[in-house]
Short mmCIF file of C-alpha atoms in Angstrom, two decimals:
data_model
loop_
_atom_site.label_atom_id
_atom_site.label_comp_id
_atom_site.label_asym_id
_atom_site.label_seq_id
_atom_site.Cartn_x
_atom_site.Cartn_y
_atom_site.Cartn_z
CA UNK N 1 138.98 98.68 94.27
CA UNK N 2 135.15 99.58 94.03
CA UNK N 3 134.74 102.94 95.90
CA UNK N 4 132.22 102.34 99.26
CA UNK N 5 129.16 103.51 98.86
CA UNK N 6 127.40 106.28 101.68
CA UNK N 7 124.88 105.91 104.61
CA UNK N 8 122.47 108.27 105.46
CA UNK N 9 119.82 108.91 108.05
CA UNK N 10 116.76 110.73 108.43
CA UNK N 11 115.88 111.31 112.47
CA UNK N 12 112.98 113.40 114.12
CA UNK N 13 109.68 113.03 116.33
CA UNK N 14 106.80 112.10 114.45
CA UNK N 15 105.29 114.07 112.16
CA UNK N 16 108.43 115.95 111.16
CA UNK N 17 108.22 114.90 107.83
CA UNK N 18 110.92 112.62 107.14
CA UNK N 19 109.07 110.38 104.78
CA UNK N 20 108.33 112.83 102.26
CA UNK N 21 112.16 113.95 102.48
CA UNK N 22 113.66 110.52 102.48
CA UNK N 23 111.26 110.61 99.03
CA UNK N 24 112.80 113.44 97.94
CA UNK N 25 116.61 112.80 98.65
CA UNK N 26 116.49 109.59 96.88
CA UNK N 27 114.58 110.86 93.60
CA UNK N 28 117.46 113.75 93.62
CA UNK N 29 120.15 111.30 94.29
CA UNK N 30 118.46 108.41 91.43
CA UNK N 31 118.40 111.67 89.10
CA UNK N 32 122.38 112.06 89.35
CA UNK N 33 122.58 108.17 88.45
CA UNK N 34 123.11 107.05 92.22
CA UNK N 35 122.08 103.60 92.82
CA UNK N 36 120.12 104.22 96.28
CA UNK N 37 118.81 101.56 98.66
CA UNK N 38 115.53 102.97 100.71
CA UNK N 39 114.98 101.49 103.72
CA UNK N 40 113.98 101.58 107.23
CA UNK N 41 113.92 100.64 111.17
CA UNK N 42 112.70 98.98 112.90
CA UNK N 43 112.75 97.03 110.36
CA UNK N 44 113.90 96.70 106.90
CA UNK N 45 114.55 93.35 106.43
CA UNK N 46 111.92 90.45 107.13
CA UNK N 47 112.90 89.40 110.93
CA UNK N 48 112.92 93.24 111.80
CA UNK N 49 109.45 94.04 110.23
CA UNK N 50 108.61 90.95 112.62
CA UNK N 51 109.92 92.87 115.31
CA UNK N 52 109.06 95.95 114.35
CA UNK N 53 105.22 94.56 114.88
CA UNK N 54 105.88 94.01 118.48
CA UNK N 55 107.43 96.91 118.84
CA UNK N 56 104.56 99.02 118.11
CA UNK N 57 101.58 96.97 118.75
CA UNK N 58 99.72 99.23 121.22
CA UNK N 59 98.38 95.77 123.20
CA UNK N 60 101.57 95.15 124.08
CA UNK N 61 101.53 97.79 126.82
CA UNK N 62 102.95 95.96 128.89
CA UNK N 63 106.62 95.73 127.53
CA UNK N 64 109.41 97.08 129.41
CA UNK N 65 111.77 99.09 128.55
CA UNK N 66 115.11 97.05 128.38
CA UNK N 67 113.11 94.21 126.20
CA UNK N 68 111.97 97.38 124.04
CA UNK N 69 115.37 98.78 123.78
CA UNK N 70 117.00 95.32 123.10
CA UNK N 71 114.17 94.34 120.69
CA UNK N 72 115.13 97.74 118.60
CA UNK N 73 118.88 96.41 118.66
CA UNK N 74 118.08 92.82 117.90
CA UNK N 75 116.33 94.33 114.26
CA UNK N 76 119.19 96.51 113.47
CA UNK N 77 121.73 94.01 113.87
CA UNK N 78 119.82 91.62 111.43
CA UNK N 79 118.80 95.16 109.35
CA UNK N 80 123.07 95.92 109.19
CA UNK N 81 124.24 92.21 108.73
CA UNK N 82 121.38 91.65 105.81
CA UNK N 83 121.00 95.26 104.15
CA UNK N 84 123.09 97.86 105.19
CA UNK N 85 126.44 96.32 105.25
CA UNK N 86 125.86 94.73 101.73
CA UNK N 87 124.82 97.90 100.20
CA UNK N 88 127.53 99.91 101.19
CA UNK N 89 130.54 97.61 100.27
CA UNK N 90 128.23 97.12 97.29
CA UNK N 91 129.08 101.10 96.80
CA UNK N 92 125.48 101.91 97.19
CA UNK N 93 124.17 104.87 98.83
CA UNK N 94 121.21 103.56 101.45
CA UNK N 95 118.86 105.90 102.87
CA UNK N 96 117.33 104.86 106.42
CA UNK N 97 114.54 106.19 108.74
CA UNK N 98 115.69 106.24 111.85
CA UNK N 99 118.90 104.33 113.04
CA UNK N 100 120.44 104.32 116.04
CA UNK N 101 120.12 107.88 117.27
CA UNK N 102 116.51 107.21 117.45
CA UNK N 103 117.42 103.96 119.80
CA UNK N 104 119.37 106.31 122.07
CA UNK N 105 116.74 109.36 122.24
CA UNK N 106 113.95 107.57 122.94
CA UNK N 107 115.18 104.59 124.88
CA UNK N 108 118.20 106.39 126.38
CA UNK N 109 116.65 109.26 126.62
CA UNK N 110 112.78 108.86 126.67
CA UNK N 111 113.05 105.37 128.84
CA UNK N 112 116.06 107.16 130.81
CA UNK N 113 118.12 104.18 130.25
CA UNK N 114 120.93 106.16 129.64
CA UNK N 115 124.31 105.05 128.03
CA UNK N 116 123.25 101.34 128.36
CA UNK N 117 121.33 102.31 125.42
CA UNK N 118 124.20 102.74 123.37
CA UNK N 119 126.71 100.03 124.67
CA UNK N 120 123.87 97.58 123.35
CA UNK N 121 123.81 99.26 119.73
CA UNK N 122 127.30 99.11 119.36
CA UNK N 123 126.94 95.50 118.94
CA UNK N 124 124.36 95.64 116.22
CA UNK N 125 126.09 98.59 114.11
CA UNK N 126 129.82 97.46 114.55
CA UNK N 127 131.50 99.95 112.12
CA UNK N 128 128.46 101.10 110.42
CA UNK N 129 127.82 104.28 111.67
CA UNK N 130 126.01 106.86 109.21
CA UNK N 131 128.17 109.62 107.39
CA UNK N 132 125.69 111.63 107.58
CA UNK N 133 122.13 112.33 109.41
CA UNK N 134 119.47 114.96 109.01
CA UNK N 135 117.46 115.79 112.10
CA UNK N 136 114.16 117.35 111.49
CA UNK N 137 113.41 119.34 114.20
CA UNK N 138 109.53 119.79 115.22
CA UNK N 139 108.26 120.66 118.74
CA UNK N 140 106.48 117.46 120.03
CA UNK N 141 102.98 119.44 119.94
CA UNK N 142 103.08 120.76 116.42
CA UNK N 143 104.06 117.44 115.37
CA UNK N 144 100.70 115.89 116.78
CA UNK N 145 98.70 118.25 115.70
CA UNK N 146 99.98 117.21 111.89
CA UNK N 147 99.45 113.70 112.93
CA UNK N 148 95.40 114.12 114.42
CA UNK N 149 93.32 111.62 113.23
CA UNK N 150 95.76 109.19 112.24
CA UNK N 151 96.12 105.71 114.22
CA UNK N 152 98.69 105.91 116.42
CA UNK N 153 101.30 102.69 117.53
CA UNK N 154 102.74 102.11 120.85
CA UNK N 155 105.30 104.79 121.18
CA UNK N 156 103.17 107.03 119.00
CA UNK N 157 100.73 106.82 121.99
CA UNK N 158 103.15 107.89 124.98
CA UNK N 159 102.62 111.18 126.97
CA UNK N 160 103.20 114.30 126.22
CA UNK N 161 106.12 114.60 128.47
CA UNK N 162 107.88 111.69 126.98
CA UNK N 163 107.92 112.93 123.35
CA UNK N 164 109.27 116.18 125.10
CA UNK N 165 112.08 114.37 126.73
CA UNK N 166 112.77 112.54 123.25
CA UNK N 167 113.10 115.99 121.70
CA UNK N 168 115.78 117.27 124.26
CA UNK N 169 117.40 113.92 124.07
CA UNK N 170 117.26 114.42 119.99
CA UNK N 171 118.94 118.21 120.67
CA UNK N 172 121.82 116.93 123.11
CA UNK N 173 122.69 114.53 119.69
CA UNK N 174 122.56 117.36 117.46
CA UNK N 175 125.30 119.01 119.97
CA UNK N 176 127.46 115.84 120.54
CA UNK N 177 128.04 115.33 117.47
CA UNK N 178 128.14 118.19 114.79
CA UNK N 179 130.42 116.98 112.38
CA UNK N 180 127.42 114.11 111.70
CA UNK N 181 123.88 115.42 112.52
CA UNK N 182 122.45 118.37 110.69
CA UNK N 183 119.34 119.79 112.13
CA UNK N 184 117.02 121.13 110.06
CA UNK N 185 113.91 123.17 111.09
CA UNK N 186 111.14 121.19 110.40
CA UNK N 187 108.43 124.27 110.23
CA UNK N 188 109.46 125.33 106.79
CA UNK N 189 107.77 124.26 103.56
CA UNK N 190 109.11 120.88 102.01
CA UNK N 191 111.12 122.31 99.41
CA UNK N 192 113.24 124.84 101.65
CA UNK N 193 114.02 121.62 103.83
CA UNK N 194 115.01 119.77 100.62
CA UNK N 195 116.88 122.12 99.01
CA UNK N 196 118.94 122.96 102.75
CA UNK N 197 119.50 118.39 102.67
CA UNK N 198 120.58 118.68 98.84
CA UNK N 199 123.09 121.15 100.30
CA UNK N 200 124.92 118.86 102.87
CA UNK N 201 124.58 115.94 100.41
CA UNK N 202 126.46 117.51 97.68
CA UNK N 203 129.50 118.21 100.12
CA UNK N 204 129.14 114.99 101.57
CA UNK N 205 129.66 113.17 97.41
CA UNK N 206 132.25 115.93 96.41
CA UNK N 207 134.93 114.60 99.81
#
């Protein structure tokens, strides 16, 4: 039998820097002959970039936040049915920014809709829950000061407060479940944070 491939997960505010370590983990990974799917959320797949565009279109302030949260499930079941469930049983390693943790901390967290948050995921991920997920940890106001003078979506645009609130909600993760989210201080320079994710990967592919 073909040997399943991995799923991993890249989690943070903004301006944490996950795209430049998502770049990095899959050049490292491609480099040890890996065959690695890139990817992201919302989106990922043609109905969730449509969705995705909704999400974050800063007209639509007037969304609440059940359609929001139920919007971001509605493009990950589609993104897990289309990409991510493929690739893995493909024995593919897939890389993703943001997954469902990111659902929970800033709709269960952020929109205080609490566990509701996650009974509606569980639909859309089924059994595909990441083996492993690297949290980049940045305080909310460091992180917008990297991101000043760059257009900002929807959620990009909320209050101070609520990226706060995210960040707890991000930390209470990191504490729930050890065994699956590595935080990673997101001050240091880019290749200290790689070399600390090439680390954890290494264990992960040598179980």
């Amino acid at each position: 039998m073909m040997k399943k491939g991995y799923f991993i997960t890249f989690e943070g505010g903004d301006g944490a820097g996950k795209s430049t370590q998502i770049k990095k983990l899959m050049e490292y990974l491609e480099s040890k002959g890996f065959d690695v799917i890139l990817t992201r959320e919302p989106g990922g797949t043609d109905i969730g970039e449509k969705i995705r565009q909704i999400i974050l279109d800063p007209e639509n302030k007037e969304m609440d936040s059940v359609t929001e949260a139920m919007l971001y499930a509605a493009s990950r079941a589609q993104h897990v049915s289309q990409v991510i469930k493929p690739a893995i049983e493909a024995g593919k390693i897939v890389i993703c920014d943001r997954f469902i943790d990111s659902s929970i901390a800033y709709q269960g967290y952020g929109r205080n809709l609490g566990d509701s948050v996650s009974i509606i995921n569980s639909y859309a991920v089924g059994e595909y829950m990441p083996h492993k997920t690297f949290l980049l940890k940045l305080k909310p106001q460091a992180g917008s000061l990297r991101m000043a003078g760059r257009e900002k979506d929807r959620i990009e645009l909320e209050a101070a407060s609520f990226h706060q609130t995210v960040y707890d909600g991000y930390e209470a993760l990191e504490r729930k479940y050890p065994e699956r989210i590595v935080g990673i201080d997101a001050s240091g320079t880019i290749e200290e944070i790689a070399d600390e994710i090439k680390k954890h990967i290494d264990v992960l592919l040598s179980e």
